[in-house]
């Protein structure tokens, strides 16, 4: 069932979607920025510096989520010999890498007033840097290898190695004594963050997710156009 994907049929849907996603992104981002910059309160310790959280945390979440999804798609594509899964993974990777860099940069900006330094070899910061390296290796592999069979194998191997780092990022603040604060949001237990800060954080996460989807669709449509130009009738 995974072998027959018609580029024309897929493109009919994905080519129309970006304009709607862009509209939703602008609306959600506007609401999120209003909540984050105006309506949400200052932190009693960090003052207005805490507002960096509304960019830093969603960027980190999106980056981790995309890499996890890329790993699942790459492994599935390798097992089922499905080219479309690899094209989706390839199209997702650029936005994941960008959000990884945003998380690192905003983390450094946040660290200066909070820790007194732009960079510390903290467990979570270092593991996020390692994730960025895996993203870079993944993207470079698509650039340097022309053989599809080889690039599929190599990128799958990279993602399988890289996914080991994802739980390390998540639990690094629990496993080691780090500068980074423990998790404030817990799914299975009560979160320590106040609702006045949680709401804009979730809205900004939704905005970033929409932006990732927009970039993905643009990249994926480009890949589909390349396939159509090659005269292929299926992926």
PDB file of C-alpha atoms in Angstrom:
ATOM      1  CA  UNK A   1       0.000   0.000   0.000  1.00  0.00           C
ATOM      2  CA  UNK A   2       3.003   2.304   0.484  1.00  0.00           C
ATOM      3  CA  UNK A   3       4.305   2.047  -3.079  1.00  0.00           C
ATOM      4  CA  UNK A   4       1.754   4.004  -5.045  1.00  0.00           C
ATOM      5  CA  UNK A   5       1.843   7.722  -4.391  1.00  0.00           C
ATOM      6  CA  UNK A   6       0.946   9.858  -7.363  1.00  0.00           C
ATOM      7  CA  UNK A   7       2.794  13.230  -7.329  1.00  0.00           C
ATOM      8  CA  UNK A   8      -0.023  14.934  -9.224  1.00  0.00           C
ATOM      9  CA  UNK A   9      -2.646  13.932  -6.664  1.00  0.00           C
ATOM     10  CA  UNK A  10      -0.467  14.871  -3.707  1.00  0.00           C
ATOM     11  CA  UNK A  11       0.519  18.173  -5.310  1.00  0.00           C
ATOM     12  CA  UNK A  12      -3.134  19.116  -5.855  1.00  0.00           C
ATOM     13  CA  UNK A  13      -3.563  19.164  -2.082  1.00  0.00           C
ATOM     14  CA  UNK A  14      -0.182  20.430  -0.886  1.00  0.00           C
ATOM     15  CA  UNK A  15       0.014  23.266  -3.438  1.00  0.00           C
ATOM     16  CA  UNK A  16      -3.205  24.847  -2.135  1.00  0.00           C
ATOM     17  CA  UNK A  17      -2.508  24.414   1.577  1.00  0.00           C
ATOM     18  CA  UNK A  18       0.275  27.015   2.161  1.00  0.00           C
ATOM     19  CA  UNK A  19      -1.954  30.084   1.739  1.00  0.00           C
ATOM     20  CA  UNK A  20      -4.354  28.789   4.397  1.00  0.00           C
ATOM     21  CA  UNK A  21      -1.513  27.792   6.717  1.00  0.00           C
ATOM     22  CA  UNK A  22       0.057  31.238   6.270  1.00  0.00           C
ATOM     23  CA  UNK A  23      -3.202  32.936   7.264  1.00  0.00           C
ATOM     24  CA  UNK A  24      -3.545  30.759  10.375  1.00  0.00           C
ATOM     25  CA  UNK A  25       0.103  31.347  11.265  1.00  0.00           C
ATOM     26  CA  UNK A  26      -0.288  35.142  11.127  1.00  0.00           C
ATOM     27  CA  UNK A  27      -3.426  35.025  13.285  1.00  0.00           C
ATOM     28  CA  UNK A  28      -2.003  32.648  15.890  1.00  0.00           C
ATOM     29  CA  UNK A  29       1.355  34.449  15.984  1.00  0.00           C
ATOM     30  CA  UNK A  30      -0.357  37.813  16.503  1.00  0.00           C
ATOM     31  CA  UNK A  31      -2.372  36.432  19.413  1.00  0.00           C
ATOM     32  CA  UNK A  32       0.693  34.698  20.836  1.00  0.00           C
ATOM     33  CA  UNK A  33       2.891  37.798  20.702  1.00  0.00           C
ATOM     34  CA  UNK A  34       0.156  39.887  22.322  1.00  0.00           C
ATOM     35  CA  UNK A  35      -0.144  37.373  25.147  1.00  0.00           C
ATOM     36  CA  UNK A  36       3.614  36.916  25.517  1.00  0.00           C
ATOM     37  CA  UNK A  37       4.777  40.524  25.298  1.00  0.00           C
ATOM     38  CA  UNK A  38       1.848  42.457  26.746  1.00  0.00           C
ATOM     39  CA  UNK A  39      -0.594  40.382  28.756  1.00  0.00           C
ATOM     40  CA  UNK A  40       1.671  37.868  30.470  1.00  0.00           C
ATOM     41  CA  UNK A  41       3.254  39.017  33.763  1.00  0.00           C
ATOM     42  CA  UNK A  42       6.913  39.549  34.564  1.00  0.00           C
ATOM     43  CA  UNK A  43       8.734  36.850  36.491  1.00  0.00           C
ATOM     44  CA  UNK A  44       9.468  37.755  40.115  1.00  0.00           C
ATOM     45  CA  UNK A  45      13.119  36.726  39.670  1.00  0.00           C
ATOM     46  CA  UNK A  46      13.918  37.165  35.974  1.00  0.00           C
ATOM     47  CA  UNK A  47      11.682  40.171  35.297  1.00  0.00           C
ATOM     48  CA  UNK A  48      11.056  40.776  31.554  1.00  0.00           C
ATOM     49  CA  UNK A  49      13.932  38.459  30.591  1.00  0.00           C
ATOM     50  CA  UNK A  50      11.527  35.571  31.107  1.00  0.00           C
ATOM     51  CA  UNK A  51       9.706  36.586  27.908  1.00  0.00           C
ATOM     52  CA  UNK A  52      12.530  34.957  25.934  1.00  0.00           C
ATOM     53  CA  UNK A  53      10.938  31.705  27.118  1.00  0.00           C
ATOM     54  CA  UNK A  54       8.060  32.226  24.682  1.00  0.00           C
ATOM     55  CA  UNK A  55      10.475  31.812  21.778  1.00  0.00           C
ATOM     56  CA  UNK A  56      13.128  29.565  23.324  1.00  0.00           C
ATOM     57  CA  UNK A  57      10.907  26.804  24.699  1.00  0.00           C
ATOM     58  CA  UNK A  58       8.592  26.390  21.659  1.00  0.00           C
ATOM     59  CA  UNK A  59      11.628  26.394  19.349  1.00  0.00           C
ATOM     60  CA  UNK A  60      13.228  23.603  21.386  1.00  0.00           C
ATOM     61  CA  UNK A  61       9.995  21.590  21.470  1.00  0.00           C
ATOM     62  CA  UNK A  62       9.448  21.893  17.715  1.00  0.00           C
ATOM     63  CA  UNK A  63      13.063  20.966  16.993  1.00  0.00           C
ATOM     64  CA  UNK A  64      12.862  17.832  19.143  1.00  0.00           C
ATOM     65  CA  UNK A  65       9.474  16.876  17.717  1.00  0.00           C
ATOM     66  CA  UNK A  66      10.598  17.237  14.116  1.00  0.00           C
ATOM     67  CA  UNK A  67      13.748  15.170  14.634  1.00  0.00           C
ATOM     68  CA  UNK A  68      11.708  12.434  16.320  1.00  0.00           C
ATOM     69  CA  UNK A  69       9.236  12.448  13.424  1.00  0.00           C
ATOM     70  CA  UNK A  70      12.069  12.388  10.878  1.00  0.00           C
ATOM     71  CA  UNK A  71      13.533   9.332  12.594  1.00  0.00           C
ATOM     72  CA  UNK A  72      10.203   7.469  12.500  1.00  0.00           C
ATOM     73  CA  UNK A  73       9.672   8.355   8.828  1.00  0.00           C
ATOM     74  CA  UNK A  74      13.239   7.460   7.815  1.00  0.00           C
ATOM     75  CA  UNK A  75      13.124   4.108   9.589  1.00  0.00           C
ATOM     76  CA  UNK A  76       9.683   3.359   8.115  1.00  0.00           C
ATOM     77  CA  UNK A  77      10.847   4.437   4.671  1.00  0.00           C
ATOM     78  CA  UNK A  78      13.852   2.148   4.902  1.00  0.00           C
ATOM     79  CA  UNK A  79      11.775  -0.822   6.109  1.00  0.00           C
ATOM     80  CA  UNK A  80       8.941  -0.384   3.591  1.00  0.00           C
ATOM     81  CA  UNK A  81      11.176   0.937   0.788  1.00  0.00           C
ATOM     82  CA  UNK A  82       9.026   4.038   0.454  1.00  0.00           C
ATOM     83  CA  UNK A  83      10.588   7.087  -1.175  1.00  0.00           C
ATOM     84  CA  UNK A  84       7.810   9.441  -0.098  1.00  0.00           C
ATOM     85  CA  UNK A  85       8.667   8.980   3.582  1.00  0.00           C
ATOM     86  CA  UNK A  86      12.218  10.091   2.836  1.00  0.00           C
ATOM     87  CA  UNK A  87      10.986  13.104   0.871  1.00  0.00           C
ATOM     88  CA  UNK A  88       8.789  14.138   3.798  1.00  0.00           C
ATOM     89  CA  UNK A  89      11.733  13.738   6.173  1.00  0.00           C
ATOM     90  CA  UNK A  90      13.997  15.739   3.881  1.00  0.00           C
ATOM     91  CA  UNK A  91      11.387  18.501   3.650  1.00  0.00           C
ATOM     92  CA  UNK A  92      10.916  18.663   7.430  1.00  0.00           C
ATOM     93  CA  UNK A  93      14.602  18.828   8.337  1.00  0.00           C
ATOM     94  CA  UNK A  94      15.357  22.479   7.381  1.00  0.00           C
ATOM     95  CA  UNK A  95      12.736  23.954   9.715  1.00  0.00           C
ATOM     96  CA  UNK A  96      13.777  21.575  12.490  1.00  0.00           C
ATOM     97  CA  UNK A  97      17.384  22.681  12.117  1.00  0.00           C
ATOM     98  CA  UNK A  98      16.403  26.372  12.086  1.00  0.00           C
ATOM     99  CA  UNK A  99      14.376  25.992  15.287  1.00  0.00           C
ATOM    100  CA  UNK A 100      17.278  24.099  16.869  1.00  0.00           C
ATOM    101  CA  UNK A 101      19.556  27.069  16.161  1.00  0.00           C
ATOM    102  CA  UNK A 102      16.902  29.500  17.434  1.00  0.00           C
ATOM    103  CA  UNK A 103      16.684  27.493  20.671  1.00  0.00           C
ATOM    104  CA  UNK A 104      20.462  27.642  21.110  1.00  0.00           C
ATOM    105  CA  UNK A 105      20.718  31.371  20.346  1.00  0.00           C
ATOM    106  CA  UNK A 106      17.768  32.398  22.533  1.00  0.00           C
ATOM    107  CA  UNK A 107      19.071  30.116  25.268  1.00  0.00           C
ATOM    108  CA  UNK A 108      22.371  32.000  25.207  1.00  0.00           C
ATOM    109  CA  UNK A 109      20.566  35.354  25.283  1.00  0.00           C
ATOM    110  CA  UNK A 110      18.465  34.138  28.202  1.00  0.00           C
ATOM    111  CA  UNK A 111      21.526  32.749  29.961  1.00  0.00           C
ATOM    112  CA  UNK A 112      23.378  36.072  30.076  1.00  0.00           C
ATOM    113  CA  UNK A 113      21.039  37.849  32.550  1.00  0.00           C
ATOM    114  CA  UNK A 114      20.092  34.609  34.319  1.00  0.00           C
ATOM    115  CA  UNK A 115      23.447  32.859  34.734  1.00  0.00           C
ATOM    116  CA  UNK A 116      25.810  35.739  34.004  1.00  0.00           C
ATOM    117  CA  UNK A 117      27.301  34.085  30.895  1.00  0.00           C
ATOM    118  CA  UNK A 118      26.374  33.674  27.234  1.00  0.00           C
ATOM    119  CA  UNK A 119      27.342  30.016  27.148  1.00  0.00           C
ATOM    120  CA  UNK A 120      27.822  27.251  29.685  1.00  0.00           C
ATOM    121  CA  UNK A 121      28.596  23.642  28.918  1.00  0.00           C
ATOM    122  CA  UNK A 122      25.415  22.667  30.684  1.00  0.00           C
ATOM    123  CA  UNK A 123      24.065  19.156  29.999  1.00  0.00           C
ATOM    124  CA  UNK A 124      20.908  20.344  28.224  1.00  0.00           C
ATOM    125  CA  UNK A 125      22.645  23.082  26.232  1.00  0.00           C
ATOM    126  CA  UNK A 126      25.401  20.703  25.153  1.00  0.00           C
ATOM    127  CA  UNK A 127      22.943  17.970  24.152  1.00  0.00           C
ATOM    128  CA  UNK A 128      20.943  20.522  22.122  1.00  0.00           C
ATOM    129  CA  UNK A 129      24.179  21.495  20.361  1.00  0.00           C
ATOM    130  CA  UNK A 130      24.775  17.817  19.576  1.00  0.00           C
ATOM    131  CA  UNK A 131      21.268  17.626  18.111  1.00  0.00           C
ATOM    132  CA  UNK A 132      22.119  20.557  15.832  1.00  0.00           C
ATOM    133  CA  UNK A 133      25.157  18.613  14.622  1.00  0.00           C
ATOM    134  CA  UNK A 134      22.971  15.619  13.782  1.00  0.00           C
ATOM    135  CA  UNK A 135      20.609  17.924  11.883  1.00  0.00           C
ATOM    136  CA  UNK A 136      23.596  19.340   9.992  1.00  0.00           C
ATOM    137  CA  UNK A 137      24.919  15.876   9.137  1.00  0.00           C
ATOM    138  CA  UNK A 138      21.476  14.846   7.940  1.00  0.00           C
ATOM    139  CA  UNK A 139      21.102  17.878   5.648  1.00  0.00           C
ATOM    140  CA  UNK A 140      24.667  17.642   4.339  1.00  0.00           C
ATOM    141  CA  UNK A 141      24.132  13.972   3.458  1.00  0.00           C
ATOM    142  CA  UNK A 142      21.331  14.935   1.090  1.00  0.00           C
ATOM    143  CA  UNK A 143      23.695  17.427  -0.546  1.00  0.00           C
ATOM    144  CA  UNK A 144      26.778  15.265  -1.068  1.00  0.00           C
ATOM    145  CA  UNK A 145      25.311  11.879  -2.043  1.00  0.00           C
ATOM    146  CA  UNK A 146      23.687  11.506  -5.441  1.00  0.00           C
ATOM    147  CA  UNK A 147      22.678   7.860  -5.110  1.00  0.00           C
ATOM    148  CA  UNK A 148      19.197   7.625  -3.590  1.00  0.00           C
ATOM    149  CA  UNK A 149      19.863   4.192  -2.131  1.00  0.00           C
ATOM    150  CA  UNK A 150      23.004   5.413  -0.394  1.00  0.00           C
ATOM    151  CA  UNK A 151      21.497   8.636   0.945  1.00  0.00           C
ATOM    152  CA  UNK A 152      18.453   6.756   2.258  1.00  0.00           C
ATOM    153  CA  UNK A 153      20.688   4.379   4.215  1.00  0.00           C
ATOM    154  CA  UNK A 154      23.008   7.091   5.534  1.00  0.00           C
ATOM    155  CA  UNK A 155      20.255   9.487   6.612  1.00  0.00           C
ATOM    156  CA  UNK A 156      18.384   6.661   8.329  1.00  0.00           C
ATOM    157  CA  UNK A 157      21.557   5.714  10.198  1.00  0.00           C
ATOM    158  CA  UNK A 158      22.097   9.350  11.237  1.00  0.00           C
ATOM    159  CA  UNK A 159      18.558   9.717  12.568  1.00  0.00           C
ATOM    160  CA  UNK A 160      18.735   6.442  14.514  1.00  0.00           C
ATOM    161  CA  UNK A 161      21.956   7.602  16.175  1.00  0.00           C
ATOM    162  CA  UNK A 162      20.551  11.085  16.755  1.00  0.00           C
ATOM    163  CA  UNK A 163      17.300   9.948  18.348  1.00  0.00           C
ATOM    164  CA  UNK A 164      19.312   8.532  21.266  1.00  0.00           C
ATOM    165  CA  UNK A 165      20.129  12.145  22.130  1.00  0.00           C
ATOM    166  CA  UNK A 166      16.463  13.203  22.363  1.00  0.00           C
ATOM    167  CA  UNK A 167      15.698  11.538  25.743  1.00  0.00           C
ATOM    168  CA  UNK A 168      19.060  12.813  26.984  1.00  0.00           C
ATOM    169  CA  UNK A 169      17.925  16.369  26.207  1.00  0.00           C
ATOM    170  CA  UNK A 170      14.591  15.746  27.888  1.00  0.00           C
ATOM    171  CA  UNK A 171      15.896  14.190  31.119  1.00  0.00           C
ATOM    172  CA  UNK A 172      19.310  15.847  31.381  1.00  0.00           C
ATOM    173  CA  UNK A 173      18.034  18.276  34.046  1.00  0.00           C
ATOM    174  CA  UNK A 174      16.824  15.307  36.107  1.00  0.00           C
ATOM    175  CA  UNK A 175      19.816  13.027  35.624  1.00  0.00           C
ATOM    176  CA  UNK A 176      22.545  15.588  36.284  1.00  0.00           C
ATOM    177  CA  UNK A 177      23.066  18.667  38.436  1.00  0.00           C
ATOM    178  CA  UNK A 178      22.821  21.379  35.781  1.00  0.00           C
ATOM    179  CA  UNK A 179      22.433  25.141  35.547  1.00  0.00           C
ATOM    180  CA  UNK A 180      19.302  24.688  33.482  1.00  0.00           C
ATOM    181  CA  UNK A 181      16.090  24.817  35.472  1.00  0.00           C
ATOM    182  CA  UNK A 182      14.019  21.614  35.839  1.00  0.00           C
ATOM    183  CA  UNK A 183      10.965  21.055  33.665  1.00  0.00           C
ATOM    184  CA  UNK A 184       8.102  23.412  34.557  1.00  0.00           C
ATOM    185  CA  UNK A 185       5.523  21.615  32.405  1.00  0.00           C
ATOM    186  CA  UNK A 186       4.600  18.001  33.091  1.00  0.00           C
ATOM    187  CA  UNK A 187       2.002  15.998  31.205  1.00  0.00           C
ATOM    188  CA  UNK A 188       1.483  13.299  33.841  1.00  0.00           C
ATOM    189  CA  UNK A 189       1.688  15.564  36.889  1.00  0.00           C
ATOM    190  CA  UNK A 190       0.846  19.109  37.883  1.00  0.00           C
ATOM    191  CA  UNK A 191       2.866  21.780  36.094  1.00  0.00           C
ATOM    192  CA  UNK A 192       4.660  24.419  38.151  1.00  0.00           C
ATOM    193  CA  UNK A 193       4.180  27.197  35.591  1.00  0.00           C
ATOM    194  CA  UNK A 194       1.253  29.559  36.117  1.00  0.00           C
ATOM    195  CA  UNK A 195      -1.591  29.569  33.602  1.00  0.00           C
ATOM    196  CA  UNK A 196      -0.884  33.218  32.740  1.00  0.00           C
ATOM    197  CA  UNK A 197       2.469  32.063  31.330  1.00  0.00           C
ATOM    198  CA  UNK A 198       1.398  28.640  30.132  1.00  0.00           C
ATOM    199  CA  UNK A 199      -1.285  30.006  27.774  1.00  0.00           C
ATOM    200  CA  UNK A 200       1.029  32.262  25.699  1.00  0.00           C
ATOM    201  CA  UNK A 201       3.641  29.506  25.709  1.00  0.00           C
ATOM    202  CA  UNK A 202       1.182  27.061  24.147  1.00  0.00           C
ATOM    203  CA  UNK A 203      -0.071  29.641  21.647  1.00  0.00           C
ATOM    204  CA  UNK A 204       3.476  30.450  20.531  1.00  0.00           C
ATOM    205  CA  UNK A 205       4.165  26.725  20.207  1.00  0.00           C
ATOM    206  CA  UNK A 206       1.134  26.429  17.930  1.00  0.00           C
ATOM    207  CA  UNK A 207       2.392  29.394  15.881  1.00  0.00           C
ATOM    208  CA  UNK A 208       5.827  27.817  15.479  1.00  0.00           C
ATOM    209  CA  UNK A 209       4.251  24.490  14.527  1.00  0.00           C
ATOM    210  CA  UNK A 210       2.242  26.245  11.801  1.00  0.00           C
ATOM    211  CA  UNK A 211       5.377  27.977  10.556  1.00  0.00           C
ATOM    212  CA  UNK A 212       7.176  24.609  10.421  1.00  0.00           C
ATOM    213  CA  UNK A 213       4.251  23.174   8.473  1.00  0.00           C
ATOM    214  CA  UNK A 214       4.387  26.110   6.053  1.00  0.00           C
ATOM    215  CA  UNK A 215       8.124  25.660   5.407  1.00  0.00           C
ATOM    216  CA  UNK A 216       7.626  21.917   5.056  1.00  0.00           C
ATOM    217  CA  UNK A 217       4.889  22.343   2.431  1.00  0.00           C
ATOM    218  CA  UNK A 218       7.003  24.758   0.412  1.00  0.00           C
ATOM    219  CA  UNK A 219       9.977  22.393   0.458  1.00  0.00           C
ATOM    220  CA  UNK A 220       7.851  19.295  -0.164  1.00  0.00           C
ATOM    221  CA  UNK A 221       6.088  20.927  -3.127  1.00  0.00           C
ATOM    222  CA  UNK A 222       9.490  21.703  -4.609  1.00  0.00           C
ATOM    223  CA  UNK A 223      10.446  18.041  -4.306  1.00  0.00           C
ATOM    224  CA  UNK A 224       7.188  16.976  -5.955  1.00  0.00           C
ATOM    225  CA  UNK A 225       7.784  19.395  -8.845  1.00  0.00           C
ATOM    226  CA  UNK A 226      11.243  17.853  -9.362  1.00  0.00           C
ATOM    227  CA  UNK A 227       9.651  14.399  -9.526  1.00  0.00           C
ATOM    228  CA  UNK A 228       7.012  15.593 -11.996  1.00  0.00           C
ATOM    229  CA  UNK A 229       9.716  17.175 -14.166  1.00  0.00           C
ATOM    230  CA  UNK A 230      11.532  13.839 -14.261  1.00  0.00           C
ATOM    231  CA  UNK A 231       8.384  12.274 -15.689  1.00  0.00           C
ATOM    232  CA  UNK A 232       7.784   9.902 -12.802  1.00  0.00           C
ATOM    233  CA  UNK A 233       4.180   8.817 -12.241  1.00  0.00           C
ATOM    234  CA  UNK A 234       4.636   7.656  -8.664  1.00  0.00           C
ATOM    235  CA  UNK A 235       6.956   7.974  -5.681  1.00  0.00           C
TER     236      UNK A 235
END
